[in-house]
Coordinates of C-alpha atoms and ligand atoms in Angstrom, one line a residue:
M6 CA 30.2 16.5 -25.8
V7 CA 27.3 14.3 -24.6
I8 CA 26.6 15.0 -20.9
E9 CA 27.1 11.7 -19.1
K10 CA 28.0 13.0 -15.6
I11 CA 26.4 15.9 -13.8
C12 CA 27.8 17.2 -10.6
C13 CA 25.9 19.8 -8.4
L14 CA 27.5 21.9 -5.7
G15 CA 25.1 22.5 -3.0
A16 CA 22.6 19.9 -1.7
G17 CA 19.9 22.3 -0.3
Y18 CA 16.2 23.0 -1.2
V19 CA 17.3 23.6 -4.9
G20 CA 20.2 21.3 -5.5
G21 CA 18.6 18.3 -4.0
P22 CA 15.2 18.3 -5.6
T23 CA 16.4 19.5 -8.9
C24 CA 19.0 17.0 -9.2
S25 CA 16.6 14.3 -8.0
V26 CA 14.3 15.0 -10.9
I27 CA 17.1 15.1 -13.4
A28 CA 18.3 11.6 -12.3
L29 CA 14.7 10.4 -12.5
K30 CA 14.2 11.6 -15.9
C31 CA 17.6 11.0 -17.4
P32 CA 18.4 7.4 -16.3
N33 CA 21.6 7.4 -18.4
I34 CA 23.1 10.3 -16.7
K35 CA 25.0 9.9 -13.4
V36 CA 24.0 12.7 -11.1
T37 CA 26.1 13.5 -7.9
V38 CA 24.9 16.1 -5.5
C39 CA 27.8 17.2 -3.3
D40 CA 27.9 19.5 -0.2
K41 CA 30.5 20.6 2.1
S42 CA 28.3 19.8 5.0
V43 CA 28.7 16.1 6.0
E44 CA 25.5 16.4 8.1
R45 CA 23.4 17.3 5.3
I46 CA 24.9 14.8 2.9
N47 CA 24.3 12.0 5.6
Q48 CA 20.7 13.1 5.8
W49 CA 20.3 12.8 2.1
N50 CA 21.6 9.3 2.3
S51 CA 19.4 8.4 5.1
D52 CA 15.6 7.7 5.5
K53 CA 14.9 11.0 6.7
L54 CA 15.9 13.5 4.1
P55 CA 17.0 17.1 5.4
I56 CA 14.1 18.8 3.6
Y57 CA 10.2 18.0 3.8
E58 CA 9.0 18.3 0.1
P59 CA 5.9 16.3 -1.0
G60 CA 6.9 13.7 -3.6
L61 CA 10.6 14.0 -2.8
D62 CA 11.1 10.8 -0.9
D63 CA 9.7 8.8 -3.7
V64 CA 11.9 10.3 -6.4
V65 CA 15.1 9.9 -4.1
R66 CA 14.1 6.3 -3.4
Q67 CA 13.7 5.4 -6.9
C68 CA 17.2 6.7 -8.0
R69 CA 19.6 7.0 -5.0
G70 CA 22.3 4.4 -5.5
K71 CA 21.5 3.9 -9.1
N72 CA 22.2 7.1 -11.0
L73 CA 21.8 9.6 -8.1
F74 CA 24.4 9.9 -5.5
F75 CA 24.9 12.4 -2.4
S76 CA 28.6 12.8 -1.5
T77 CA 30.9 15.1 0.4
D78 CA 33.7 14.1 -2.2
I79 CA 33.5 17.4 -4.0
A80 CA 36.8 16.7 -5.8
Q81 CA 35.6 13.4 -7.4
G82 CA 32.3 15.1 -8.3
I83 CA 33.8 17.9 -9.9
Q84 CA 36.6 15.9 -11.8
E85 CA 34.3 13.4 -13.3
A86 CA 31.5 15.8 -14.3
D87 CA 30.9 17.1 -17.8
L88 CA 28.4 19.6 -16.4
I89 CA 28.4 21.3 -12.9
F90 CA 25.5 23.0 -11.3
I91 CA 26.4 25.8 -8.8
S92 CA 23.4 25.6 -6.4
V93 CA 24.9 27.2 -3.3
N94 CA 23.2 29.8 -1.0
T95 CA 23.4 33.3 -2.0
P96 CA 22.2 35.2 1.2
T97 CA 22.0 38.8 1.7
K98 CA 25.2 40.3 3.0
T99 CA 25.1 41.1 6.7
F100 CA 28.2 43.0 7.1
G101 CA 30.5 45.4 5.0
N102 CA 29.9 47.0 1.7
G103 CA 26.3 46.4 0.7
K104 CA 25.3 45.1 4.1
G105 CA 21.5 44.4 4.3
R106 CA 21.0 44.5 0.5
A107 CA 23.7 43.1 -1.7
A108 CA 23.8 39.3 -2.3
D109 CA 26.7 37.8 -0.6
L110 CA 28.5 35.8 -3.3
K111 CA 31.2 34.2 -1.2
Y112 CA 29.8 30.7 -1.5
V113 CA 29.5 31.1 -5.3
E114 CA 33.0 32.3 -5.5
S115 CA 34.2 29.5 -3.4
A116 CA 32.4 27.1 -5.6
A117 CA 34.1 28.5 -8.7
R118 CA 37.5 28.3 -7.0
M119 CA 37.1 24.7 -6.2
I120 CA 36.1 24.0 -9.8
A121 CA 39.1 26.0 -11.0
D122 CA 41.4 24.0 -8.6
L123 CA 40.0 20.6 -9.4
A124 CA 39.0 20.4 -12.8
T125 CA 41.2 18.5 -15.3
S126 CA 38.8 18.4 -18.3
N127 CA 36.3 20.7 -20.1
K128 CA 33.3 21.8 -18.1
I129 CA 30.1 23.5 -18.5
V130 CA 29.4 25.4 -15.5
V131 CA 25.9 26.3 -14.7
E132 CA 24.8 28.9 -12.4
K133 CA 21.6 27.8 -10.8
S134 CA 21.9 30.0 -7.8
T135 CA 20.0 33.2 -7.9
V136 CA 22.7 35.8 -8.4
P137 CA 22.9 39.5 -9.4
V138 CA 23.1 40.5 -13.1
K139 CA 26.7 39.9 -14.3
A140 CA 27.7 37.2 -11.7
A141 CA 28.5 34.8 -14.5
E142 CA 31.4 37.3 -15.3
I143 CA 32.8 36.7 -11.8
I144 CA 32.6 33.0 -12.4
M145 CA 34.3 33.3 -15.7
K146 CA 37.1 35.4 -14.4
I147 CA 37.9 33.1 -11.6
L148 CA 37.9 30.1 -13.9
R149 CA 39.7 31.5 -16.7
A150 CA 42.4 33.1 -14.4
N151 CA 43.1 29.6 -13.1
T152 CA 42.7 27.5 -16.2
K153 CA 44.8 24.5 -16.6
P154 CA 46.2 23.7 -20.1
G155 CA 43.7 22.2 -22.2
V156 CA 40.7 22.9 -19.9
N157 CA 37.9 25.0 -21.4
Y158 CA 34.9 26.3 -19.6
Q159 CA 31.5 27.5 -20.7
I160 CA 29.4 29.3 -18.2
L161 CA 25.6 29.1 -18.4
S162 CA 22.9 30.8 -16.4
N163 CA 19.9 28.4 -15.6
P164 CA 18.0 30.0 -12.7
E165 CA 15.5 27.8 -10.8
F166 CA 11.8 28.7 -10.6
L167 CA 10.6 26.0 -8.3
A168 CA 8.6 27.0 -5.2
E169 CA 8.9 25.1 -1.9
G170 CA 6.1 22.7 -1.2
T171 CA 5.4 22.0 -4.8
A172 CA 9.0 21.8 -6.0
I173 CA 8.6 18.2 -7.5
V174 CA 5.7 19.1 -9.6
D175 CA 7.2 22.4 -10.5
L176 CA 10.3 20.6 -11.8
I177 CA 8.6 17.7 -13.7
E178 CA 6.0 20.0 -15.2
A179 CA 8.0 23.2 -15.6
E180 CA 6.3 25.9 -17.4
R181 CA 9.5 27.1 -18.4
V182 CA 13.3 26.3 -18.2
L183 CA 15.5 29.4 -18.8
I184 CA 19.0 28.9 -20.1
G185 CA 21.3 32.0 -20.7
G186 CA 24.8 31.7 -22.4
E187 CA 27.3 33.5 -24.4
D188 CA 26.5 34.5 -28.0
T189 CA 29.4 32.6 -29.4
P190 CA 29.5 29.2 -31.2
D191 CA 30.9 27.6 -28.1
G192 CA 28.4 29.4 -25.9
Q193 CA 25.4 28.3 -28.1
K194 CA 26.7 24.8 -28.2
A195 CA 26.8 24.6 -24.4
I196 CA 23.4 26.0 -24.3
Q197 CA 22.2 23.2 -26.6
E198 CA 23.8 20.5 -24.4
L199 CA 21.9 21.8 -21.4
C200 CA 18.7 21.8 -23.4
W201 CA 19.2 18.3 -24.3
V202 CA 19.4 17.3 -20.6
Y203 CA 16.0 19.1 -20.1
E204 CA 14.4 17.8 -23.2
H205 CA 14.3 14.3 -21.6
W206 CA 11.1 15.5 -20.1
I207 CA 10.4 19.1 -20.8
P208 CA 8.8 20.1 -24.2
A209 CA 11.3 22.0 -26.4
K210 CA 8.8 24.9 -26.6
N211 CA 9.1 25.3 -22.7
I212 CA 12.8 25.9 -23.0
L213 CA 13.7 29.5 -23.4
T214 CA 17.2 30.6 -24.4
T215 CA 18.5 34.1 -23.9
N216 CA 21.8 35.9 -23.3
T217 CA 23.4 35.4 -19.9
W218 CA 22.5 38.8 -18.5
S219 CA 18.7 38.6 -19.5
S220 CA 18.6 35.1 -17.9
E221 CA 20.2 36.4 -14.6
L222 CA 17.8 39.4 -14.6
S223 CA 14.7 37.5 -15.5
K224 CA 15.2 35.5 -12.2
L225 CA 15.2 38.6 -10.1
A226 CA 12.4 40.0 -12.1
A227 CA 10.2 37.0 -11.7
N228 CA 10.5 37.0 -7.9
A229 CA 10.1 40.8 -7.8
F230 CA 6.8 40.5 -9.8
L231 CA 5.4 37.7 -7.7
A232 CA 6.2 39.6 -4.4
Q233 CA 4.7 42.8 -5.9
R234 CA 1.4 41.0 -6.5
I235 CA 1.3 39.9 -2.9
S236 CA 2.2 43.3 -1.7
S237 CA -0.4 44.8 -4.0
I238 CA -3.2 42.5 -2.6
N239 CA -2.0 43.0 1.0
S240 CA -2.2 46.7 0.5
L241 CA -5.8 46.4 -0.7
S242 CA -6.5 44.2 2.5
A243 CA -5.9 47.1 4.7
V244 CA -8.4 49.2 2.5
C245 CA -10.9 46.4 2.8
E246 CA -10.7 46.2 6.6
A247 CA -11.3 49.9 6.7
T248 CA -14.3 49.9 4.4
G249 CA -16.1 46.7 4.5
A250 CA -15.0 45.2 1.3
D251 CA -13.7 41.6 1.3
V252 CA -10.3 41.1 -0.1
S253 CA -11.2 37.5 -1.3
E254 CA -14.0 39.0 -3.2
V255 CA -11.8 41.7 -4.7
A256 CA -9.0 39.3 -5.6
R257 CA -11.5 37.0 -7.5
A258 CA -13.0 39.9 -9.2
V259 CA -9.8 41.4 -10.3
G260 CA -8.1 38.1 -11.1
R261 CA -10.9 37.0 -13.5
D262 CA -9.2 39.7 -16.0
S263 CA -7.1 37.4 -18.1
R264 CA -4.6 40.1 -18.2
I265 CA -4.2 39.9 -14.6
G266 CA -4.9 36.2 -13.8
P267 CA -6.0 34.6 -10.7
K268 CA -2.8 33.4 -9.0
F269 CA -0.8 35.0 -6.3
L270 CA -3.6 37.2 -5.1
E271 CA -3.9 35.7 -1.7
A272 CA -3.7 38.3 1.0
S273 CA -1.8 37.2 4.0
I274 CA 0.2 38.3 7.0
G275 CA 3.1 38.9 4.5
F276 CA 5.2 36.9 2.2
G277 CA 8.1 35.0 3.7
G278 CA 10.8 32.5 2.4
S279 CA 14.3 32.6 1.7
C280 CA 14.1 34.4 -1.7
F281 CA 11.6 37.2 -2.2
Q282 CA 13.1 39.6 0.2
K283 CA 16.7 38.7 -0.6
D284 CA 16.2 38.7 -4.3
I285 CA 14.3 42.1 -4.2
L286 CA 17.0 43.6 -1.9
N287 CA 19.4 42.3 -4.6
L288 CA 17.6 44.1 -7.3
I289 CA 17.4 47.3 -5.3
Y290 CA 21.2 47.1 -4.7
L291 CA 21.9 46.5 -8.3
C292 CA 19.7 49.6 -9.3
E293 CA 21.5 51.8 -6.7
C294 CA 24.9 50.6 -8.1
L295 CA 23.4 51.5 -11.6
N296 CA 22.6 54.9 -10.4
L297 CA 18.7 54.3 -10.9
P298 CA 17.4 55.4 -7.5
E299 CA 13.9 55.9 -8.7
V300 CA 13.7 52.2 -9.9
A301 CA 15.4 51.2 -6.4
A302 CA 12.8 53.0 -4.5
Y303 CA 9.9 51.4 -6.5
W304 CA 11.0 48.0 -5.6
Q305 CA 11.8 49.0 -2.1
Q306 CA 8.1 49.8 -1.5
V307 CA 7.1 46.2 -2.1
L308 CA 9.3 45.2 0.9
N309 CA 8.1 48.1 3.0
L310 CA 4.5 47.1 2.4
N311 CA 5.4 43.6 3.4
D312 CA 6.9 44.8 6.7
Y313 CA 3.8 47.0 7.1
Q314 CA 1.4 43.9 6.8
K315 CA 3.4 42.0 9.3
I316 CA 3.4 44.9 11.9
R317 CA -0.3 45.6 11.2
F318 CA -1.4 42.1 11.9
T319 CA 0.6 41.8 15.0
R320 CA -0.6 45.2 16.3
K321 CA -4.2 44.1 15.7
V322 CA -3.6 41.0 17.8
I323 CA -2.2 43.1 20.8
E324 CA -4.8 45.7 20.6
S325 CA -7.7 43.3 20.4
L326 CA -6.4 41.6 23.6
F327 CA -7.0 44.9 25.5
N328 CA -3.6 46.1 24.5
T329 CA -1.7 43.7 26.7
V330 CA -0.5 40.3 26.0
T331 CA 1.7 40.3 29.1
D332 CA 1.6 36.8 30.8
K333 CA -1.1 35.7 28.3
N334 CA -1.0 32.3 26.7
I335 CA -1.0 32.7 22.9
A336 CA -1.1 29.6 20.7
V337 CA 0.7 30.2 17.5
L338 CA -0.4 27.7 14.8
G339 CA 2.0 27.2 12.1
F340 CA 5.6 28.5 11.9
S341 CA 6.9 27.6 8.5
F342 CA 6.7 30.4 5.9
K343 CA 3.9 28.5 3.9
K344 CA 2.3 25.2 4.0
N345 CA 3.7 21.9 2.9
T346 CA 7.3 22.9 3.9
G347 CA 9.4 22.8 7.0
D348 CA 11.4 25.8 6.0
T349 CA 11.1 28.8 8.3
R350 CA 13.6 31.2 6.6
E351 CA 12.1 34.7 6.7
S352 CA 8.7 33.2 7.9
P353 CA 6.3 35.9 9.1
A354 CA 5.7 33.8 12.1
I355 CA 9.1 34.9 13.3
Y356 CA 8.2 38.5 13.5
V357 CA 4.8 37.8 15.0
S358 CA 6.2 35.6 17.6
Q359 CA 9.1 37.7 18.5
T360 CA 6.9 40.9 18.8
L361 CA 4.5 39.0 21.2
L362 CA 7.3 37.7 23.3
D363 CA 8.7 41.3 23.4
E364 CA 5.2 42.4 24.7
G365 CA 5.6 39.6 27.5
A366 CA 3.3 36.9 26.1
K367 CA 3.9 33.2 26.6
L368 CA 3.9 31.3 23.4
N369 CA 2.7 27.7 22.6
I370 CA 3.8 26.9 19.1
Y371 CA 2.8 24.1 16.9
D372 CA 3.7 23.4 13.3
P373 CA 3.2 20.0 11.7
K374 CA 6.6 20.0 9.8
V375 CA 9.1 22.3 11.5
E376 CA 11.4 20.8 14.0
P377 CA 11.4 22.2 17.6
D378 CA 15.0 23.1 17.5
Q379 CA 14.4 25.2 14.3
I380 CA 11.7 27.2 16.0
M381 CA 14.1 28.0 18.9
Y382 CA 17.0 28.7 16.6
E383 CA 14.9 31.3 14.7
L384 CA 13.6 32.8 17.8
T385 CA 17.0 33.1 19.6
N386 CA 18.8 34.3 16.6
P387 CA 20.8 37.2 17.7
Y388 CA 19.8 39.3 14.5
V389 CA 16.2 38.8 15.9
T390 CA 16.5 38.9 19.7
S391 CA 18.7 40.2 22.3
E392 CA 17.2 38.0 25.2
P393 CA 17.5 34.3 24.3
E394 CA 16.9 33.4 28.0
I395 CA 13.3 35.1 28.0
V396 CA 12.6 33.3 24.7
K397 CA 13.5 30.0 26.2
K398 CA 11.4 30.6 29.3
N399 CA 8.4 31.9 27.4
V400 CA 8.2 29.5 24.5
E401 CA 6.8 26.1 24.6
I402 CA 6.8 23.9 21.4
H403 CA 3.8 21.4 21.2
D404 CA 3.4 18.3 19.0
T405 CA -0.4 18.9 18.4
A406 CA -2.5 21.9 17.8
Y407 CA -4.9 20.7 20.5
S408 CA -2.2 20.8 23.3
A409 CA -0.9 24.3 22.0
V410 CA -4.4 25.8 22.3
T411 CA -5.3 24.4 25.8
G412 CA -5.6 27.3 28.3
A413 CA -4.8 29.8 25.5
H414 CA -6.2 33.4 25.6
A415 CA -5.8 33.5 21.8
I416 CA -4.8 31.7 18.7
V417 CA -2.8 33.3 16.1
L418 CA -2.8 31.3 12.8
C419 CA 0.3 32.0 10.8
T420 CA 0.5 29.2 8.2
E421 CA -2.1 27.9 6.1
W422 CA -1.7 24.3 6.8
D423 CA -4.6 22.2 5.6
E424 CA -4.9 20.4 8.9
F425 CA -5.8 23.6 10.6
K426 CA -9.1 23.8 8.5
T427 CA -10.4 20.7 10.0
L428 CA -9.6 21.1 13.7
D429 CA -12.5 20.6 16.1
F430 CA -13.1 24.2 17.1
Q431 CA -15.9 23.5 19.2
K432 CA -13.7 21.3 21.4
I433 CA -10.9 23.9 21.2
Y434 CA -13.3 26.7 22.4
E435 CA -14.1 24.6 25.4
V436 CA -10.5 24.4 26.6
M437 CA -9.5 28.0 25.9
M438 CA -9.7 31.0 28.2
K439 CA -12.6 33.3 27.6
P440 CA -13.1 35.5 25.8
A441 CA -11.5 33.2 23.3
Y442 CA -10.0 35.0 20.2
I443 CA -8.7 33.7 16.8
F444 CA -6.7 35.8 14.4
D445 CA -6.7 34.0 11.1
G446 CA -3.6 35.4 9.3
R447 CA -4.2 33.2 6.3
K448 CA -8.0 33.5 5.9
I449 CA -8.4 29.7 5.9
L450 CA -11.0 29.2 8.6
N451 CA -14.7 29.2 8.6
H452 CA -15.1 32.5 10.4
E453 CA -18.9 32.4 10.6
R454 CA -18.8 29.0 12.1
L455 CA -16.2 30.2 14.6
Q456 CA -18.3 33.2 15.5
N457 CA -21.3 30.9 16.1
I458 CA -19.3 28.8 18.4
G459 CA -18.4 32.0 20.5
F460 CA -15.0 33.1 19.1
H461 CA -14.0 36.7 18.7
V462 CA -12.6 36.3 15.1
Q463 CA -10.3 38.7 13.2
T464 CA -8.8 38.0 9.9
I465 CA -6.9 39.7 7.0
G466 CA -8.8 42.0 4.6
K467 CA -12.2 41.6 5.9
R468 CA -14.1 43.3 8.6
L469 CA -15.9 40.7 10.8
N470 CA -18.2 42.9 12.8
R471 CA -20.8 40.5 13.9
M472 CA -21.0 39.7 17.7
P473 CA -20.4 36.1 18.5
S474 CA -24.0 34.8 18.3
N475 CA -24.5 32.5 21.2
R476 CA -22.1 33.8 23.8
A477 CA -21.7 37.4 22.8
Q478 CA -18.5 38.7 24.4
G479 CA -17.5 42.0 23.1
S480 CA -17.0 44.0 19.9
Q481 CA -15.7 42.3 16.6
T482 CA -14.9 45.7 15.1
M483 CA -11.5 46.1 13.6
P484 CA -9.2 48.4 15.7
Ligands
NAI5 N1 14.9 27.7 -1.8 C1 14.3 27.9 -3.0 O1 13.0 27.5 -3.0 C2 14.9 28.4 -4.2 C3 16.2 28.9 -4.1 N2 16.7 29.4 -5.2 C4 18.3 29.9 -5.2 O2 19.0 28.7 -5.1 C5 20.1 28.9 -4.3 C6 20.2 27.8 -3.3 O3 19.1 27.9 -2.4 P1 18.8 26.8 -1.3 O4 19.0 25.6 -2.0 O5 17.5 27.2 -0.9 O6 20.1 27.1 -0.2 P2 20.3 25.9 0.8 O7 21.0 26.9 1.9 O8 19.3 25.1 1.1 O9 21.5 25.1 0.2 C7 22.7 25.6 -0.2 C8 23.7 24.5 0.1 O10 25.0 24.8 -0.5 C9 26.1 24.3 0.4 N3 27.2 25.1 -0.1 C10 27.7 26.2 0.1 N4 29.0 26.5 -0.5 C11 29.3 25.3 -1.0 C12 30.6 24.8 -1.8 N5 31.5 25.6 -2.1 N6 30.6 23.4 -2.1 C13 29.6 22.6 -1.8 N7 28.4 23.0 -1.1 C14 28.4 24.3 -0.8 C15 25.6 24.6 1.8 O11 26.4 23.8 2.6 C16 24.2 24.4 1.7 O12 23.8 23.0 2.0 C17 19.9 30.4 -3.8 O13 20.8 31.1 -4.6 C18 18.7 30.5 -3.9 O14 18.3 32.1 -4.1 C19 16.1 29.5 -6.4 C20 14.8 29.0 -6.5 C21 14.1 28.5 -5.4
UGA6 O1 13.4 31.8 -5.9 C1 12.8 31.2 -5.1 O2 13.2 30.9 -4.0 C2 11.3 30.8 -5.4 O3 10.5 31.9 -4.6 C3 9.2 31.6 -4.7 O4 8.9 30.3 -4.0 P1 8.8 30.1 -2.6 O5 9.3 31.3 -1.8 O6 9.1 28.7 -2.2 O7 7.1 30.0 -2.2 P2 5.8 30.8 -2.8 O8 4.7 30.0 -3.1 O9 6.2 31.9 -3.9 O10 5.4 31.7 -1.4 C4 6.3 32.8 -0.9 C5 5.6 33.5 0.1 O11 4.5 34.2 -0.4 C6 3.4 33.9 0.3 N1 2.2 34.1 -0.6 C7 2.1 33.4 -1.6 C8 1.1 33.6 -2.6 C9 0.1 34.5 -2.3 O12 -0.9 34.8 -3.1 N2 0.1 35.2 -1.2 C10 1.1 34.9 -0.3 O13 1.1 35.6 0.8 C11 3.6 32.5 0.9 O14 2.6 32.2 2.1 C12 5.0 32.6 1.2 O15 5.2 33.2 2.5 C13 8.6 31.6 -6.2 O16 7.4 31.4 -6.1 C14 9.3 30.6 -6.9 O17 9.1 30.7 -8.2 C15 10.9 30.8 -6.9 O18 11.7 29.9 -7.5

């Protein structure tokens, strides 16, 4: 089979960018991205795409209406496709068996059932969503139990490794594409067909093929390793603050060892994003089900440390402000889980903001890309707060950093947006309450300069024990 038409179920952060790049690089393939959400599809067909991702607008503009289509007509998408990506969400279960740990596969299952109901010709079904090991077996069972005469399915695992904020570059210059399939002639043929799609722009040496289960597990393993590095450096940030070592210097020295490498050693207020926690929980649950409690406990510690880091940072803010933030104005700069995305899922800013609100603070929040409604949605989410009215009363969303900091007792920087580095902090100091505090949760500001202006500065993994030079106002020692 030569792949002429691709359908993707799920027009989210993965389905949208991935299929846009496939359309760009494979002009002879018709790519249709389907979603059950009419609103999302309308946004994909509009000038304001549903997700902010550098470079994405350009790619969509080049291909949309030519060989790239966004549609709610799932039936047509499935029926005409030779190859179908399942790119739906796989959140952590919030109730029932495996609550809080297992991946909820209801969307994957519903996608498989749709394919089984609607397909009238042979399909290669590709699991792109991140799933527990052996999920392909579930898809296969559903498809094969409902197969219409003359229709054959091959199931492949092709996990996605893009990171938000750099998705387009990650897709165009992928270090590796991973494809897992059955070790049968038909399975190997299906693998080769998907390889052919990627080979339009990815060098063959970067395309790895494995068995299905290795591919599924490698995705969970990759995210677990990445998160583990962050928890490792964050654990050392606490040691640095207690001793006078500087975590950036430690990271630089450790990362210079080519066996360790320099990436993903940036200490922070903790990792966020929709996947690290979810995928590690998924791995932990898998280990528990496989009766491997020691392995489960090992990975659980990566998550525990991440919670500890968020708690530690927030506690530091409160303790520094004389152990009370009640009725104090606090400017929260950045709400997305990292720069260059408007995504707030599991953003550490949520925990920080919620805790400060619980302590009675008034928050003035600014983020360059997160919509105000999204911030309010996160803070009034019943899983996070029991008092949405208080949140609404005590949170103001601003459209510039300068307006958010006016009259503030403290600035809490939660996301490393580049624009925060070039703010006029002299001007900001003038409009803040004194003593003026800055808590740099991302280590991106020039701390010496801030101290020279007169700020009390605290950051992650470095003790700033110098008094503000020109207007000394209190101690800078870590609590
Ligand atoms: N967000 C990321 O950066 C990455 C995510 N992943 C994985 O990719 C998967 C998707 O993640 P996101 O794109 O972030 O999720 P998302 O929530 O942004 O998008 C999922 C979309 O699937 C749609 N959907 C659900 N069931 C459907 C069905 N039966 N038919 C059609 N559409 C359906 C939803 O309406 C939603 O728009 C997850 O498994 C995630 O773990 C993997 C790598 C990176
Ligand atoms: O499966 C997924 O969803 C994706 O998860 C991550 O991508 P993403 O969550 O988009 O972003 P990252 O750059 O990994 O950042 C995750 C979090 O870790 C934090 N981080 C990252 C790097 C670092 O050194 N320190 C650090 O605190 C970031 O600020 C952010 O909160 C992985 O990097 C992707 O390879 C993977 O495909």
